[in-house]
Short mmCIF file of C-alpha atoms in Angstrom, two decimals:
data_model
loop_
_atom_site.label_atom_id
_atom_site.label_comp_id
_atom_site.label_asym_id
_atom_site.label_seq_id
_atom_site.Cartn_x
_atom_site.Cartn_y
_atom_site.Cartn_z
CA UNK A 1 14.21 9.39 22.33
CA UNK A 2 15.44 11.65 19.54
CA UNK A 3 14.21 11.76 15.96
CA UNK A 4 16.01 13.35 13.05
CA UNK A 5 15.56 13.20 9.28
CA UNK A 6 18.27 10.57 8.98
CA UNK A 7 18.01 8.39 12.04
CA UNK A 8 15.48 7.21 14.57
CA UNK A 9 16.66 4.87 17.32
CA UNK A 10 14.18 2.89 19.40
CA UNK A 11 14.94 1.33 22.74
CA UNK A 12 18.62 0.67 22.16
CA UNK A 13 22.02 2.28 21.87
CA UNK A 14 24.62 1.22 19.35
CA UNK A 15 27.14 -1.33 20.60
CA UNK A 16 30.07 -3.05 18.99
CA UNK A 17 28.94 -6.13 17.06
CA UNK A 18 29.94 -9.57 18.21
CA UNK A 19 30.75 -12.37 15.80
CA UNK A 20 30.01 -11.77 12.14
CA UNK A 21 27.90 -14.92 11.77
CA UNK A 22 25.75 -14.27 14.84
CA UNK A 23 26.01 -10.63 15.97
CA UNK A 24 23.30 -11.05 18.62
CA UNK A 25 25.52 -13.40 20.73
CA UNK A 26 26.67 -11.46 23.80
CA UNK A 27 28.38 -11.75 27.13
CA UNK A 28 26.25 -12.26 30.24
CA UNK A 29 24.72 -8.98 31.29
CA UNK A 30 25.52 -7.23 28.01
CA UNK A 31 22.82 -5.84 25.78
CA UNK A 32 22.41 -7.41 22.34
CA UNK A 33 23.53 -5.22 19.46
CA UNK A 34 20.61 -3.51 17.71
CA UNK A 35 19.32 -4.74 14.36
CA UNK A 36 19.44 -1.78 12.01
CA UNK A 37 16.66 -1.45 9.45
CA UNK A 38 16.77 1.29 6.84
CA UNK A 39 13.46 2.99 6.01
CA UNK A 40 13.18 4.93 2.74
CA UNK A 41 9.95 6.91 2.64
CA UNK A 42 8.53 9.69 0.49
CA UNK A 43 7.86 12.01 3.39
CA UNK A 44 7.75 14.99 1.04
CA UNK A 45 6.83 15.51 -2.60
CA UNK A 46 3.92 14.26 -4.68
CA UNK A 47 3.81 10.75 -3.18
CA UNK A 48 4.00 11.81 0.47
CA UNK A 49 0.42 10.84 1.37
CA UNK A 50 1.39 7.16 1.67
CA UNK A 51 4.39 7.65 3.97
CA UNK A 52 3.11 10.49 6.12
CA UNK A 53 0.27 8.26 7.24
CA UNK A 54 2.26 5.05 7.35
CA UNK A 55 5.55 5.91 9.02
CA UNK A 56 4.07 6.71 12.45
CA UNK A 57 2.32 3.31 12.42
CA UNK A 58 5.60 1.53 11.61
CA UNK A 59 7.43 3.42 14.37
CA UNK A 60 4.70 2.44 16.84
CA UNK A 61 4.84 -1.24 15.86
CA UNK A 62 8.63 -1.37 16.17
CA UNK A 63 8.49 0.28 19.59
CA UNK A 64 5.86 -2.25 20.64
CA UNK A 65 8.05 -5.15 19.46
CA UNK A 66 11.07 -3.71 21.29
CA UNK A 67 9.11 -3.11 24.49
CA UNK A 68 7.90 -6.72 24.40
CA UNK A 69 11.45 -8.04 24.52
CA UNK A 70 12.82 -7.36 21.07
CA UNK A 71 13.75 -10.18 18.73
CA UNK A 72 13.86 -13.08 21.15
CA UNK A 73 15.67 -15.52 18.85
CA UNK A 74 18.48 -12.97 18.59
CA UNK A 75 19.02 -12.53 22.33
CA UNK A 76 16.38 -9.84 22.72
CA UNK A 77 18.02 -7.55 20.16
CA UNK A 78 16.12 -4.34 19.63
CA UNK A 79 15.22 -3.00 16.20
CA UNK A 80 16.68 0.39 15.29
CA UNK A 81 15.08 2.28 12.41
CA UNK A 82 17.30 4.51 10.27
CA UNK A 83 15.08 6.89 8.32
CA UNK A 84 15.53 8.59 4.97
CA UNK A 85 13.30 10.81 2.82
CA UNK A 86 13.56 10.31 -0.96
CA UNK A 87 11.30 13.37 -1.58
CA UNK A 88 9.25 11.27 -4.06
CA UNK A 89 12.18 11.21 -6.50
CA UNK A 90 13.24 7.74 -7.76
CA UNK A 91 16.85 8.78 -8.33
CA UNK A 92 17.08 9.85 -4.72
CA UNK A 93 15.57 6.53 -3.60
CA UNK A 94 18.57 4.78 -5.12
CA UNK A 95 21.05 7.29 -3.65
CA UNK A 96 19.55 7.07 -0.15
CA UNK A 97 19.52 3.28 -0.29
CA UNK A 98 23.22 3.22 -1.18
CA UNK A 99 23.97 5.58 1.72
CA UNK A 100 21.94 3.53 4.20
CA UNK A 101 23.65 0.31 3.14
CA UNK A 102 27.26 1.49 2.82
CA UNK A 103 27.42 4.22 5.48
CA UNK A 104 24.70 3.38 8.01
CA UNK A 105 25.36 -0.40 7.71
CA UNK A 106 21.67 -1.35 7.76
CA UNK A 107 20.85 -5.06 7.57
CA UNK A 108 17.37 -4.84 6.02
CA UNK A 109 15.64 -2.16 3.97
CA UNK A 110 11.97 -1.19 3.87
CA UNK A 111 9.76 1.77 3.01
CA UNK A 112 7.00 2.99 0.72
CA UNK A 113 9.03 2.18 -2.43
CA UNK A 114 6.31 2.63 -5.03
CA UNK A 115 6.81 1.23 -8.52
CA UNK A 116 8.98 4.01 -9.96
CA UNK A 117 11.21 3.93 -6.87
CA UNK A 118 11.32 0.13 -7.05
CA UNK A 119 12.73 0.26 -10.58
CA UNK A 120 15.34 2.86 -9.63
CA UNK A 121 16.31 0.87 -6.54
CA UNK A 122 16.73 -2.47 -8.32
CA UNK A 123 20.36 -1.99 -9.56
CA UNK A 124 21.48 -0.95 -6.06
CA UNK A 125 19.92 -4.01 -4.45
CA UNK A 126 21.33 -6.34 -7.08
CA UNK A 127 24.79 -4.89 -6.47
CA UNK A 128 24.79 -4.64 -2.67
CA UNK A 129 22.53 -7.64 -1.98
CA UNK A 130 20.42 -6.28 0.88
CA UNK A 131 17.00 -7.91 1.43
CA UNK A 132 14.22 -5.35 1.05
CA UNK A 133 10.52 -5.22 1.90
CA UNK A 134 8.50 -2.70 -0.09
CA UNK A 135 5.26 -1.61 1.51
CA UNK A 136 3.50 -0.60 -1.72
CA UNK A 137 5.24 -1.60 -4.98
CA UNK A 138 3.16 -3.63 -7.43
CA UNK A 139 6.25 -5.39 -8.80
CA UNK A 140 9.62 -6.68 -7.62
CA UNK A 141 12.34 -6.58 -10.29
CA UNK A 142 15.22 -7.52 -7.96
CA UNK A 143 15.57 -10.94 -6.38
CA UNK A 144 16.35 -9.10 -3.13
CA UNK A 145 13.01 -7.26 -3.04
CA UNK A 146 9.69 -8.53 -1.69
CA UNK A 147 6.54 -6.41 -1.61
CA UNK A 148 3.30 -6.13 0.32
CA UNK A 149 1.74 -4.12 -2.51
CA UNK A 150 -0.87 -5.52 -4.84
CA UNK A 151 0.59 -7.35 -7.85
CA UNK A 152 -0.29 -5.58 -11.09
CA UNK A 153 -2.04 -8.62 -12.56
CA UNK A 154 -3.41 -10.94 -9.87
CA UNK A 155 -3.85 -8.04 -7.43
CA UNK A 156 -5.03 -4.73 -8.86
CA UNK A 157 -6.25 -5.91 -12.26
CA UNK A 158 -7.93 -9.11 -11.06
CA UNK A 159 -9.72 -7.43 -8.15
CA UNK A 160 -10.99 -4.55 -10.28
CA UNK A 161 -12.10 -6.94 -13.00
CA UNK A 162 -13.90 -9.21 -10.53
CA UNK A 163 -15.71 -6.27 -8.97
CA UNK A 164 -16.87 -4.77 -12.28
CA UNK A 165 -18.13 -8.17 -13.41
CA UNK A 166 -19.87 -8.64 -10.06
CA UNK A 167 -21.59 -5.27 -10.45
CA UNK A 168 -22.85 -6.39 -13.84
CA UNK A 169 -23.77 -10.00 -13.10
CA UNK A 170 -24.66 -10.06 -9.39
CA UNK A 171 -25.90 -6.52 -8.73
CA UNK A 172 -27.44 -6.10 -12.21
CA UNK A 173 -25.75 -2.77 -12.97
CA UNK A 174 -25.98 -1.86 -16.64
CA UNK A 175 -22.30 -2.20 -17.57
CA UNK A 176 -21.45 -2.78 -21.22
CA UNK A 177 -18.78 -0.15 -21.96
CA UNK A 178 -15.68 1.08 -20.11
CA UNK A 179 -13.10 3.84 -20.31
CA UNK A 180 -9.74 3.10 -18.73
CA UNK A 181 -9.00 6.01 -16.38
CA UNK A 182 -5.61 5.59 -14.68
CA UNK A 183 -2.58 7.48 -13.40
CA UNK A 184 -0.08 7.47 -16.24
CA UNK A 185 3.03 6.03 -14.57
CA UNK A 186 4.61 2.57 -14.26
CA UNK A 187 2.06 0.96 -11.94
CA UNK A 188 -0.95 2.58 -13.59
CA UNK A 189 0.22 1.51 -17.03
CA UNK A 190 0.95 -2.07 -16.00
CA UNK A 191 -2.38 -2.49 -14.23
CA UNK A 192 -4.18 -0.94 -17.21
CA UNK A 193 -2.61 -3.45 -19.59
CA UNK A 194 -3.76 -6.48 -17.60
CA UNK A 195 -7.13 -4.99 -16.66
CA UNK A 196 -7.99 -4.12 -20.27
CA UNK A 197 -7.35 -7.71 -21.35
CA UNK A 198 -9.45 -9.14 -18.52
CA UNK A 199 -12.41 -6.83 -19.10
CA UNK A 200 -12.43 -7.52 -22.83
CA UNK A 201 -12.40 -11.27 -22.15
CA UNK A 202 -15.46 -10.83 -19.95
CA UNK A 203 -17.43 -9.01 -22.63
CA UNK A 204 -16.85 -5.39 -21.57
CA UNK A 205 -16.36 -3.07 -24.58
CA UNK A 206 -13.36 -0.76 -24.02
CA UNK A 207 -14.34 2.44 -25.83
CA UNK A 208 -11.38 4.63 -24.85
CA UNK A 209 -8.69 5.67 -22.39
CA UNK A 210 -8.24 8.71 -20.15
CA UNK A 211 -4.66 8.53 -18.81
CA UNK A 212 -4.03 11.02 -16.00
CA UNK A 213 -0.83 13.05 -16.32
CA UNK A 214 0.80 12.70 -12.91
CA UNK A 215 2.47 16.12 -13.33
CA UNK A 216 -0.76 17.94 -14.14
CA UNK A 217 -2.26 20.47 -11.76
CA UNK A 218 -5.76 19.84 -13.10
CA UNK A 219 -7.54 16.81 -14.57
CA UNK A 220 -10.38 18.65 -16.28
CA UNK A 221 -9.27 17.60 -19.77
CA UNK A 222 -9.35 13.91 -18.78
CA UNK A 223 -12.83 14.33 -17.29
CA UNK A 224 -14.08 16.12 -20.39
CA UNK A 225 -12.87 13.17 -22.47
CA UNK A 226 -14.67 10.75 -20.15
CA UNK A 227 -17.85 12.82 -20.38
CA UNK A 228 -17.70 12.87 -24.18
CA UNK A 229 -17.37 9.06 -24.35
CA UNK A 230 -20.14 8.42 -21.79
CA UNK A 231 -18.95 4.97 -20.64
CA UNK A 232 -20.94 2.85 -18.26
CA UNK A 233 -17.86 2.51 -16.04
CA UNK A 234 -14.50 4.28 -15.63
CA UNK A 235 -11.89 2.01 -14.08
CA UNK A 236 -8.15 2.02 -13.27
CA UNK A 237 -5.38 2.57 -10.73
CA UNK A 238 -5.31 6.18 -9.48
CA UNK A 239 -2.87 7.78 -7.02
CA UNK A 240 -4.15 9.94 -4.13
CA UNK A 241 -3.10 13.21 -5.81
CA UNK A 242 -4.63 12.30 -9.18
CA UNK A 243 -7.77 11.14 -7.41
CA UNK A 244 -8.21 14.50 -5.73
CA UNK A 245 -7.80 16.34 -9.06
CA UNK A 246 -10.11 13.90 -10.86
CA UNK A 247 -12.87 14.24 -8.26
CA UNK A 248 -12.53 18.04 -8.30
CA UNK A 249 -12.94 18.04 -12.09
CA UNK A 250 -15.93 15.73 -11.87
CA UNK A 251 -17.54 18.09 -9.36
CA UNK A 252 -16.82 21.20 -11.44
CA UNK A 253 -18.30 19.56 -14.55
CA UNK A 254 -21.20 18.09 -12.54
CA UNK A 255 -20.69 14.76 -14.27
CA UNK A 256 -22.35 11.71 -12.75
CA UNK A 257 -23.22 9.72 -15.86
CA UNK A 258 -20.63 6.96 -15.34
CA UNK A 259 -19.78 4.61 -12.50
CA UNK A 260 -16.23 5.23 -11.26
CA UNK A 261 -14.30 2.21 -9.94
CA UNK A 262 -10.66 2.52 -8.98
CA UNK A 263 -7.85 1.87 -6.62
CA UNK A 264 -6.42 2.48 -4.28
CA UNK A 265 -5.58 5.80 -2.60
CA UNK A 266 -7.29 8.01 -5.18
CA UNK A 267 -10.64 6.41 -4.41
CA UNK A 268 -10.45 5.17 -0.82
CA UNK A 269 -7.91 7.12 1.23
CA UNK A 270 -9.49 8.63 4.34
CA UNK A 271 -7.73 11.95 3.62
CA UNK A 272 -9.86 12.54 0.51
CA UNK A 273 -12.61 14.28 2.47
CA UNK A 274 -10.12 16.66 4.06
CA UNK A 275 -8.40 17.47 0.77
CA UNK A 276 -11.61 17.82 -1.24
CA UNK A 277 -13.70 19.46 1.45
CA UNK A 278 -17.09 18.19 2.66
CA UNK A 279 -19.12 19.82 -0.13
CA UNK A 280 -17.15 18.25 -2.99
CA UNK A 281 -16.66 14.99 -1.09
CA UNK A 282 -20.38 14.51 -0.49
CA UNK A 283 -21.20 15.38 -4.11
CA UNK A 284 -18.74 12.99 -5.78
CA UNK A 285 -17.40 10.38 -3.35
CA UNK A 286 -20.90 9.18 -2.42
CA UNK A 287 -22.16 9.29 -6.01
CA UNK A 288 -21.57 6.34 -8.38
CA UNK A 289 -18.06 5.73 -6.99
CA UNK A 290 -16.46 2.56 -5.59
CA UNK A 291 -12.89 2.21 -4.34
CA UNK A 292 -10.45 -0.68 -4.05
CA UNK A 293 -8.59 -1.02 -0.75
CA UNK A 294 -6.90 -3.53 1.51
CA UNK A 295 -8.38 -1.84 4.57
CA UNK A 296 -11.68 -0.41 5.67
CA UNK A 297 -12.87 0.44 9.20
CA UNK A 298 -16.04 -1.58 8.62
CA UNK A 299 -14.48 -4.78 7.29
CA UNK A 300 -15.63 -7.93 9.08
CA UNK A 301 -12.09 -8.99 10.06
CA UNK A 302 -11.41 -9.28 13.80
CA UNK A 303 -7.64 -8.73 13.66
CA UNK A 304 -8.10 -5.65 11.46
CA UNK A 305 -10.62 -4.17 13.88
CA UNK A 306 -8.24 -4.73 16.79
CA UNK A 307 -5.26 -3.01 15.15
CA UNK A 308 -7.51 -0.08 14.16
CA UNK A 309 -8.54 0.31 17.81
CA UNK A 310 -4.94 0.00 19.00
CA UNK A 311 -3.56 2.57 16.56
CA UNK A 312 -6.39 4.93 17.52
CA UNK A 313 -6.55 4.44 21.27
CA UNK A 314 -2.99 3.47 22.22
CA UNK A 315 -0.77 4.92 19.51
CA UNK A 316 -3.03 7.99 19.25
CA UNK A 317 -2.45 8.30 15.50
CA UNK A 318 -4.23 11.13 13.76
CA UNK A 319 -4.77 9.22 10.50
CA UNK A 320 -5.64 5.53 10.34
CA UNK A 321 -6.24 4.53 6.73
CA UNK A 322 -4.86 1.86 4.48
CA UNK A 323 -1.39 3.43 4.71
CA UNK A 324 -1.23 3.00 8.48
CA UNK A 325 -2.53 -0.58 8.32
CA UNK A 326 -0.13 -1.50 5.52
CA UNK A 327 2.87 -0.22 7.52
CA UNK A 328 1.68 -1.94 10.69
CA UNK A 329 1.56 -5.15 8.67
CA UNK A 330 5.09 -4.50 7.43
CA UNK A 331 6.24 -4.29 11.04
CA UNK A 332 4.87 -7.74 11.79
CA UNK A 333 6.42 -9.22 8.63
CA UNK A 334 9.82 -7.80 9.57
CA UNK A 335 9.44 -9.22 13.09
CA UNK A 336 8.73 -12.70 11.72
CA UNK A 337 11.66 -12.51 9.31
CA UNK A 338 14.08 -11.54 12.07
CA UNK A 339 12.75 -14.16 14.50
CA UNK A 340 12.96 -17.02 11.99
CA UNK A 341 16.17 -16.17 10.13
CA UNK A 342 19.14 -18.41 10.93
CA UNK A 343 21.40 -15.34 11.12
CA UNK A 344 21.47 -11.69 10.13
CA UNK A 345 23.43 -12.43 6.98
CA UNK A 346 21.83 -11.48 3.69
CA UNK A 347 21.19 -15.03 2.47
CA UNK A 348 19.55 -16.05 5.76
CA UNK A 349 17.29 -12.99 5.80
CA UNK A 350 16.38 -13.61 2.17
CA UNK A 351 15.44 -17.19 2.97
CA UNK A 352 13.30 -16.03 5.91
CA UNK A 353 11.44 -13.60 3.65
CA UNK A 354 10.64 -16.43 1.25
CA UNK A 355 9.12 -18.42 4.14
CA UNK A 356 6.92 -15.67 5.64
CA UNK A 357 3.56 -17.12 6.60
CA UNK A 358 0.80 -15.25 8.46
CA UNK A 359 -2.36 -17.32 7.97
CA UNK A 360 -5.90 -15.94 7.83
CA UNK A 361 -7.22 -15.73 11.39
CA UNK A 362 -3.78 -14.97 12.86
CA UNK A 363 -3.98 -11.94 15.19
CA UNK A 364 -0.99 -10.42 13.36
CA UNK A 365 -2.73 -10.42 9.96
CA UNK A 366 -4.08 -6.91 9.51
CA UNK A 367 -4.91 -6.84 5.79
CA UNK A 368 -7.79 -8.51 3.96
CA UNK A 369 -6.18 -11.70 2.68
CA UNK A 370 -8.58 -14.69 2.84
CA UNK A 371 -5.68 -17.01 1.93
CA UNK A 372 -3.24 -15.44 4.38
CA UNK A 373 0.00 -13.57 3.77
CA UNK A 374 2.72 -15.45 1.91
CA UNK A 375 5.09 -14.56 -0.91
CA UNK A 376 5.02 -16.38 -4.24
CA UNK A 377 8.10 -17.26 -6.29
CA UNK A 378 7.97 -13.80 -7.93
CA UNK A 379 8.29 -12.25 -4.42
CA UNK A 380 4.80 -10.75 -4.70
CA UNK A 381 1.92 -11.75 -2.45
CA UNK A 382 0.31 -15.07 -3.36
CA UNK A 383 -3.07 -13.65 -2.39
CA UNK A 384 -3.18 -10.29 -4.15
CA UNK A 385 -6.88 -9.71 -3.58
CA UNK A 386 -8.46 -6.64 -2.02
CA UNK A 387 -11.87 -5.21 -1.09
CA UNK A 388 -14.14 -2.59 -2.63
CA UNK A 389 -15.95 0.06 -0.59
CA UNK A 390 -18.57 2.73 -1.10
CA UNK A 391 -18.52 6.05 0.74
CA UNK A 392 -21.38 7.26 2.93
CA UNK A 393 -22.42 10.92 3.44
CA UNK A 394 -21.09 10.84 7.02
CA UNK A 395 -17.59 10.10 5.57
CA UNK A 396 -17.67 6.46 6.64
CA UNK A 397 -17.09 3.48 4.35
CA UNK A 398 -19.11 0.34 3.74
CA UNK A 399 -17.41 -2.77 2.34
CA UNK A 400 -19.36 -4.08 -0.66
CA UNK A 401 -16.98 -6.72 -2.09
CA UNK A 402 -16.09 -9.57 -1.71
CA UNK A 403 -19.07 -11.18 -0.05
CA UNK A 404 -17.08 -12.69 2.86
CA UNK A 405 -16.09 -9.21 4.06
CA UNK A 406 -19.05 -7.17 2.78
CA UNK A 407 -21.30 -5.12 5.05
CA UNK A 408 -23.88 -4.32 2.39
CA UNK A 409 -24.63 -4.59 -1.32
CA UNK A 410 -23.24 -1.94 -3.72
CA UNK A 411 -25.68 0.72 -4.80
CA UNK A 412 -25.58 3.62 -7.18
CA UNK A 413 -26.52 7.13 -6.03
CA UNK A 414 -27.61 9.93 -8.31
#
């Protein structure tokens, strides 16, 4: 099996396609033509943390599907992944997508595709009409794109709001004022808009903002502003890179006067301890900090626990965080789409995406969705909810919200 930057074939060699309407139909004894799926990931650049963890999990899941007989409704056709690196640059996302569609002749597209990449990709999808599954985008501007990411409003903003209110009302934390601390890019801005409205409606006084410049090499100025305002809680969507810089600044300023609540990677990614180091991690991650995530090793979800064990013990992955679980889930969604689609034509694949249904309790549901995994009319997840965790000194996580998945009650540490 060979892997290059541009292509990665699994369990199949390219054959001439059969009929246009049903390319998996084959002569007796012949192998079904592979189903080519393009994968655009940010394997380098500022957003690489998501894809570097997730892509190995996707490759493992696709190999597992192929080894189990491929796509059975398509004559056992194997899935072939065709990889591309957009280097965390939205313009390159669009260029690579066009290449994959027009030159590599892929039939579906997937990948990290965060919000900025999603917006750049939209005109290409609208023009070339290729169904696409984003692993992380919080929005879907093209009718050809569906996403497993948290919707800005009913996902990120609603979950963060519900948790802050629960801290105040259920756990009796003294929360009256908030500063909106968020990564200053498309997703962070959109989530901040909805979250601000929700918190105000619930009686939280918004006393300021501390937007994090995603190009900055240091977030000390944002932390100094937070310290000067002294809010009860700092809340917002923060990327892994901004989270590392924010936590470093908090450590350097020795500031623990506010509760920090945020999502997702910048507060919960398992790589934070490695990037921050154990001294800084223990000082800030375990101290008045709670993180939003769709995955935690301690969550009371049987199917999640099983995929964690499989990725660790069978796939032998080095990193198993929310990125790995999210990509593993993407693999199962793609499998269901291909199995249920009437053909491999764009309209049939699009229709199959609209009908995806992995109910809660299904062994192939790996993320924390009490209402199961389905897409709404806006092509975002119907159930956009997530969990909140707190970090422990031994670098483990405890789920503290919602109650149906919680291991323990949230507690402040000073």
